[in-house]
mmCIF file of C-alpha atoms in Angstrom:
data_model
loop_
_atom_site.group_PDB
_atom_site.id
_atom_site.type_symbol
_atom_site.label_atom_id
_atom_site.label_comp_id
_atom_site.label_asym_id
_atom_site.label_seq_id
_atom_site.Cartn_x
_atom_site.Cartn_y
_atom_site.Cartn_z
ATOM 1 C CA GLU A 1 15.115 4.143 -11.400
ATOM 2 C CA VAL A 2 12.375 1.965 -12.806
ATOM 3 C CA GLN A 3 9.122 2.152 -10.880
ATOM 4 C CA LEU A 4 5.721 0.586 -11.415
ATOM 5 C CA GLN A 5 3.047 2.270 -9.302
ATOM 6 C CA GLN A 6 -0.232 0.404 -9.111
ATOM 7 C CA SER A 7 -3.641 1.704 -8.140
ATOM 8 C CA GLY A 8 -5.084 1.000 -4.712
ATOM 9 C CA THR A 9 -7.198 -1.669 -3.086
ATOM 10 C CA VAL A 10 -10.547 -2.359 -4.736
ATOM 11 C CA LEU A 11 -13.768 -3.751 -3.276
ATOM 12 C CA ALA A 12 -16.277 -4.809 -5.909
ATOM 13 C CA ARG A 13 -19.614 -6.608 -6.137
ATOM 14 C CA PRO A 14 -20.084 -9.904 -7.941
ATOM 15 C CA GLY A 15 -20.951 -9.305 -11.571
ATOM 16 C CA ALA A 16 -19.285 -5.906 -11.683
ATOM 17 C CA SER A 17 -16.222 -4.823 -13.647
ATOM 18 C CA VAL A 18 -13.099 -3.098 -12.378
ATOM 19 C CA LYS A 19 -10.195 -1.365 -14.040
ATOM 20 C CA MET A 20 -6.821 -1.113 -12.371
ATOM 21 C CA SER A 21 -3.748 0.817 -13.415
ATOM 22 C CA CYS A 22 0.017 0.539 -13.456
ATOM 23 C CA LYS A 23 1.992 3.737 -14.024
ATOM 24 C CA ALA A 24 5.524 3.202 -15.280
ATOM 25 C CA SER A 25 8.517 5.474 -14.923
ATOM 26 C CA GLY A 26 12.268 5.320 -15.362
ATOM 27 C CA TYR A 27 12.343 3.503 -18.700
ATOM 28 C CA THR A 28 10.968 3.690 -22.229
ATOM 29 C CA PHE A 29 7.390 2.507 -21.731
ATOM 30 C CA THR A 30 6.812 1.692 -25.382
ATOM 31 C CA SER A 31 9.800 -0.648 -25.668
ATOM 32 C CA TYR A 32 8.937 -3.375 -23.182
ATOM 33 C CA TRP A 33 6.067 -5.761 -22.637
ATOM 34 C CA MET A 34 3.923 -5.102 -19.590
ATOM 35 C CA HIS A 35 2.627 -8.271 -17.977
ATOM 36 C CA TRP A 36 -0.092 -8.901 -15.422
ATOM 37 C CA VAL A 37 0.103 -11.660 -12.820
ATOM 38 C CA LYS A 38 -2.596 -12.934 -10.453
ATOM 39 C CA GLN A 39 -2.002 -14.348 -6.991
ATOM 40 C CA ARG A 40 -4.853 -15.679 -4.931
ATOM 41 C CA PRO A 41 -4.417 -15.824 -1.134
ATOM 42 C CA GLY A 42 -1.928 -18.516 -0.203
ATOM 43 C CA GLN A 43 -1.529 -19.560 -3.847
ATOM 44 C CA GLY A 44 1.104 -19.294 -6.552
ATOM 45 C CA LEU A 45 1.650 -16.893 -9.421
ATOM 46 C CA GLU A 46 -0.534 -17.041 -12.509
ATOM 47 C CA TRP A 47 0.240 -15.162 -15.715
ATOM 48 C CA ILE A 48 -2.788 -13.346 -17.096
ATOM 49 C CA GLY A 49 -1.391 -11.728 -20.198
ATOM 50 C CA ALA A 50 0.775 -8.962 -21.578
ATOM 51 C CA ILE A 51 0.625 -5.868 -23.725
ATOM 52 C CA TYR A 52 3.335 -4.259 -25.826
ATOM 53 C CA PRO A 53 2.609 -0.525 -25.522
ATOM 54 C CA GLY A 54 4.619 0.305 -28.628
ATOM 55 C CA ASN A 55 1.954 -1.172 -30.895
ATOM 56 C CA SER A 56 -0.731 -2.367 -28.435
ATOM 57 C CA ASP A 57 -0.066 -5.980 -29.333
ATOM 58 C CA THR A 58 -1.457 -8.318 -26.667
ATOM 59 C CA SER A 59 -1.088 -11.920 -25.588
ATOM 60 C CA TYR A 60 -3.452 -13.630 -23.150
ATOM 61 C CA ASN A 61 -3.490 -16.772 -21.108
ATOM 62 C CA GLN A 62 -6.405 -18.682 -22.632
ATOM 63 C CA LYS A 63 -7.903 -18.966 -19.158
ATOM 64 C CA PHE A 64 -8.313 -15.180 -18.940
ATOM 65 C CA LYS A 65 -9.643 -14.469 -22.409
ATOM 66 C CA GLY A 66 -12.989 -12.770 -21.948
ATOM 67 C CA LYS A 67 -12.158 -12.033 -18.310
ATOM 68 C CA ALA A 68 -9.237 -9.595 -18.647
ATOM 69 C CA LYS A 69 -8.688 -6.781 -21.114
ATOM 70 C CA LEU A 70 -5.296 -5.101 -21.323
ATOM 71 C CA THR A 71 -4.749 -1.584 -22.604
ATOM 72 C CA ALA A 72 -2.032 1.056 -22.438
ATOM 73 C CA VAL A 73 -1.856 4.829 -22.765
ATOM 74 C CA THR A 74 1.558 5.845 -24.007
ATOM 75 C CA SER A 75 1.130 9.558 -23.280
ATOM 76 C CA THR A 76 0.952 8.811 -19.555
ATOM 77 C CA SER A 77 3.051 5.596 -19.532
ATOM 78 C CA THR A 78 0.188 3.780 -17.872
ATOM 79 C CA ALA A 79 -1.039 0.253 -18.422
ATOM 80 C CA TYR A 80 -4.532 -0.861 -17.487
ATOM 81 C CA MET A 81 -6.268 -4.136 -16.842
ATOM 82 C CA GLU A 82 -10.023 -4.416 -16.796
ATOM 83 C CA LEU A 83 -11.638 -7.469 -15.226
ATOM 84 C CA SER A 84 -15.251 -8.195 -16.018
ATOM 85 C CA SER A 85 -18.108 -10.337 -14.636
ATOM 86 C CA LEU A 86 -16.384 -10.576 -11.284
ATOM 87 C CA THR A 87 -16.782 -13.598 -9.023
ATOM 88 C CA ASN A 88 -15.223 -14.618 -5.719
ATOM 89 C CA GLU A 89 -12.550 -16.431 -7.753
ATOM 90 C CA ASP A 90 -11.284 -13.049 -8.931
ATOM 91 C CA SER A 91 -10.404 -11.976 -5.379
ATOM 92 C CA ALA A 92 -6.620 -11.780 -5.485
ATOM 93 C CA VAL A 93 -3.585 -9.567 -5.633
ATOM 94 C CA TYR A 94 -2.785 -8.460 -9.161
ATOM 95 C CA TYR A 95 0.737 -7.441 -10.102
ATOM 96 C CA CYS A 96 2.031 -5.609 -13.117
ATOM 97 C CA THR A 97 5.592 -6.396 -14.146
ATOM 98 C CA GLU A 98 7.666 -5.336 -17.101
ATOM 99 C CA GLY A 99 10.039 -7.350 -19.177
ATOM 100 C CA SER A 100 10.381 -9.570 -22.185
ATOM 101 C CA SER A 101 11.522 -13.037 -21.183
ATOM 102 C CA TYR A 102 12.017 -12.306 -17.484
ATOM 103 C CA PHE A 103 10.388 -9.860 -15.100
ATOM 104 C CA ASP A 104 12.849 -7.640 -13.332
ATOM 105 C CA TYR A 105 10.568 -4.910 -12.030
ATOM 106 C CA TRP A 106 7.251 -5.444 -10.274
ATOM 107 C CA GLY A 107 4.520 -3.173 -8.993
ATOM 108 C CA GLN A 108 3.439 -3.362 -5.377
ATOM 109 C CA GLY A 109 0.239 -5.163 -6.294
ATOM 110 C CA THR A 110 -3.432 -4.220 -6.322
ATOM 111 C CA THR A 111 -5.693 -6.162 -3.968
ATOM 112 C CA LEU A 112 -9.130 -6.937 -5.364
ATOM 113 C CA THR A 113 -11.837 -8.231 -3.067
ATOM 114 C CA VAL A 114 -15.095 -9.391 -4.624
ATOM 115 C CA SER A 115 -17.902 -9.552 -2.113
ATOM 116 C CA SER A 116 -21.572 -8.840 -1.883
ATOM 117 C CA ASP B 1 1.210 -24.491 -22.923
ATOM 118 C CA ILE B 2 4.490 -25.288 -21.191
ATOM 119 C CA VAL B 3 3.908 -26.738 -17.737
ATOM 120 C CA MET B 4 6.478 -25.964 -15.067
ATOM 121 C CA THR B 5 6.794 -28.439 -12.186
ATOM 122 C CA GLN B 6 8.731 -27.607 -9.050
ATOM 123 C CA SER B 7 9.930 -29.904 -6.295
ATOM 124 C CA PRO B 8 9.841 -30.268 -3.437
ATOM 125 C CA ALA B 9 6.759 -28.278 -2.467
ATOM 126 C CA THR B 10 8.260 -27.504 0.929
ATOM 127 C CA LEU B 11 11.815 -27.561 2.166
ATOM 128 C CA SER B 12 12.728 -27.238 5.838
ATOM 129 C CA VAL B 13 16.394 -26.468 6.358
ATOM 130 C CA THR B 14 18.914 -25.385 8.960
ATOM 131 C CA PRO B 15 20.881 -22.146 8.557
ATOM 132 C CA GLY B 16 24.165 -22.907 6.843
ATOM 133 C CA ASP B 17 22.754 -25.790 4.781
ATOM 134 C CA ARG B 18 23.243 -25.944 1.042
ATOM 135 C CA VAL B 19 19.934 -26.569 -0.710
ATOM 136 C CA SER B 20 18.801 -27.363 -4.224
ATOM 137 C CA LEU B 21 15.379 -26.588 -5.654
ATOM 138 C CA SER B 22 14.234 -28.325 -8.799
ATOM 139 C CA CYS B 23 12.195 -27.068 -11.741
ATOM 140 C CA ARG B 24 11.186 -29.120 -14.754
ATOM 141 C CA ALA B 25 9.585 -27.895 -17.962
ATOM 142 C CA SER B 26 7.173 -30.069 -19.960
ATOM 143 C CA GLN B 27 9.250 -29.374 -23.076
ATOM 144 C CA SER B 28 12.613 -27.863 -23.836
ATOM 145 C CA ILE B 29 12.891 -24.159 -23.125
ATOM 146 C CA SER B 30 16.643 -23.874 -23.727
ATOM 147 C CA ASP B 31 17.882 -21.497 -21.028
ATOM 148 C CA TYR B 32 14.762 -19.325 -20.955
ATOM 149 C CA LEU B 33 14.200 -20.158 -17.329
ATOM 150 C CA HIS B 34 14.050 -17.542 -14.582
ATOM 151 C CA TRP B 35 13.871 -17.787 -10.796
ATOM 152 C CA TYR B 36 12.058 -15.527 -8.321
ATOM 153 C CA GLN B 37 11.866 -15.241 -4.570
ATOM 154 C CA GLN B 38 8.715 -14.036 -2.856
ATOM 155 C CA LYS B 39 8.703 -13.158 0.789
ATOM 156 C CA SER B 40 5.486 -12.874 2.749
ATOM 157 C CA HIS B 41 3.390 -9.871 1.720
ATOM 158 C CA GLU B 42 5.963 -8.702 -0.832
ATOM 159 C CA SER B 43 6.147 -8.636 -4.601
ATOM 160 C CA PRO B 44 8.289 -11.329 -6.244
ATOM 161 C CA ARG B 45 11.947 -10.526 -6.802
ATOM 162 C CA LEU B 46 14.069 -11.747 -9.695
ATOM 163 C CA LEU B 47 16.930 -13.944 -8.467
ATOM 164 C CA ILE B 48 18.407 -15.591 -11.555
ATOM 165 C CA LYS B 49 17.768 -15.019 -15.255
ATOM 166 C CA TYR B 50 18.407 -17.323 -18.215
ATOM 167 C CA ALA B 51 18.945 -20.321 -15.956
ATOM 168 C CA SER B 52 22.304 -19.272 -14.556
ATOM 169 C CA GLN B 53 22.878 -15.539 -14.966
ATOM 170 C CA SER B 54 23.272 -13.598 -11.779
ATOM 171 C CA ILE B 55 21.297 -10.456 -10.968
ATOM 172 C CA SER B 56 22.839 -7.298 -9.543
ATOM 173 C CA GLY B 57 22.114 -6.942 -5.840
ATOM 174 C CA ILE B 58 21.285 -10.619 -5.293
ATOM 175 C CA PRO B 59 23.594 -12.378 -2.813
ATOM 176 C CA SER B 60 26.183 -14.632 -4.394
ATOM 177 C CA ARG B 61 24.940 -17.648 -2.413
ATOM 178 C CA PHE B 62 22.133 -17.948 -4.997
ATOM 179 C CA SER B 63 23.054 -19.731 -8.210
ATOM 180 C CA GLY B 64 21.265 -21.483 -11.033
ATOM 181 C CA SER B 65 22.031 -24.276 -13.438
ATOM 182 C CA GLY B 66 20.456 -26.396 -16.120
ATOM 183 C CA SER B 67 19.183 -26.137 -19.651
ATOM 184 C CA GLY B 68 16.580 -27.766 -21.837
ATOM 185 C CA SER B 69 13.925 -28.975 -19.422
ATOM 186 C CA ASP B 70 15.693 -29.542 -16.089
ATOM 187 C CA PHE B 71 16.828 -26.705 -13.877
ATOM 188 C CA THR B 72 18.145 -26.192 -10.373
ATOM 189 C CA LEU B 73 18.325 -23.236 -8.043
ATOM 190 C CA SER B 74 20.988 -23.654 -5.392
ATOM 191 C CA ILE B 75 21.401 -21.707 -2.210
ATOM 192 C CA ASN B 76 24.851 -22.082 -0.716
ATOM 193 C CA SER B 77 24.680 -21.658 3.044
ATOM 194 C CA VAL B 78 21.057 -20.727 3.697
ATOM 195 C CA GLU B 79 20.390 -17.742 5.924
ATOM 196 C CA PRO B 80 17.232 -17.054 7.972
ATOM 197 C CA GLU B 81 16.299 -14.178 5.624
ATOM 198 C CA ASP B 82 15.963 -16.668 2.745
ATOM 199 C CA VAL B 83 12.581 -17.810 4.064
ATOM 200 C CA GLY B 84 9.928 -17.493 1.380
ATOM 201 C CA VAL B 85 8.554 -19.119 -1.732
ATOM 202 C CA TYR B 86 10.692 -19.677 -4.813
ATOM 203 C CA TYR B 87 9.177 -19.797 -8.290
ATOM 204 C CA CYS B 88 10.580 -20.743 -11.648
ATOM 205 C CA GLN B 89 9.154 -19.198 -14.812
ATOM 206 C CA ASN B 90 9.106 -20.143 -18.471
ATOM 207 C CA GLY B 91 10.392 -17.223 -20.509
ATOM 208 C CA HIS B 92 10.615 -19.107 -23.789
ATOM 209 C CA SER B 93 7.154 -18.605 -25.198
ATOM 210 C CA PHE B 94 3.673 -17.290 -24.538
ATOM 211 C CA PRO B 95 1.851 -17.996 -22.380
ATOM 212 C CA ARG B 96 4.449 -17.342 -19.752
ATOM 213 C CA THR B 97 4.009 -19.940 -17.018
ATOM 214 C CA PHE B 98 5.200 -20.315 -13.467
ATOM 215 C CA GLY B 99 5.948 -23.375 -11.420
ATOM 216 C CA GLY B 100 3.842 -24.017 -8.357
ATOM 217 C CA GLY B 101 6.603 -22.835 -6.056
ATOM 218 C CA THR B 102 8.862 -24.277 -3.364
ATOM 219 C CA LYS B 103 8.348 -22.962 0.122
ATOM 220 C CA LEU B 104 11.583 -22.644 2.063
ATOM 221 C CA GLU B 105 11.306 -22.876 5.822
ATOM 222 C CA ILE B 106 13.979 -22.506 8.437
ATOM 223 C CA LYS B 107 14.097 -25.057 11.242
#
């Protein structure tokens, strides 16, 4: 059974950086893209970017270049996203989801609240 | 970037109705179009892949059609549990993009 287990709720200060994780199980981690999706309260889904753990190739939404950094550790089947220079606009739920063209498995989401 | 436009933004229906949700891509994406359902406080769930392919475990009342740039998600005989927001997604190229969503309400 494929599972994506995300790290817990985060409270951060404006200007800080945070790193969240997504631990995969039940499939070959290195063979599928891992994507990250942002959802602000009451808003739609926004694709941040993706990493291919097999070779660490990445693709980013231009909007999130410089904001998000995607990495992956194959030995632990864990993907990471680091968000930097946080503002209130970064307060959201962040999902990891695996797939190539479509996304058939999703994590439970990590809630980030940015507040002073 | 490929822009995905969904309509209507909100749909209020009666149980048993047949409904159609529209999704349009700003350029042709062949059949690389996928549909998701998101219920309140839950992660999105894949409903239909490649425009019309069914997904195991998804009720048969959900179906998809279209190709190129115009797509439709149909729900045959809506049930109260179908309340939520429905998103289409471009799976043709990076960046992946989502439509703004259609919120389905039950009268």
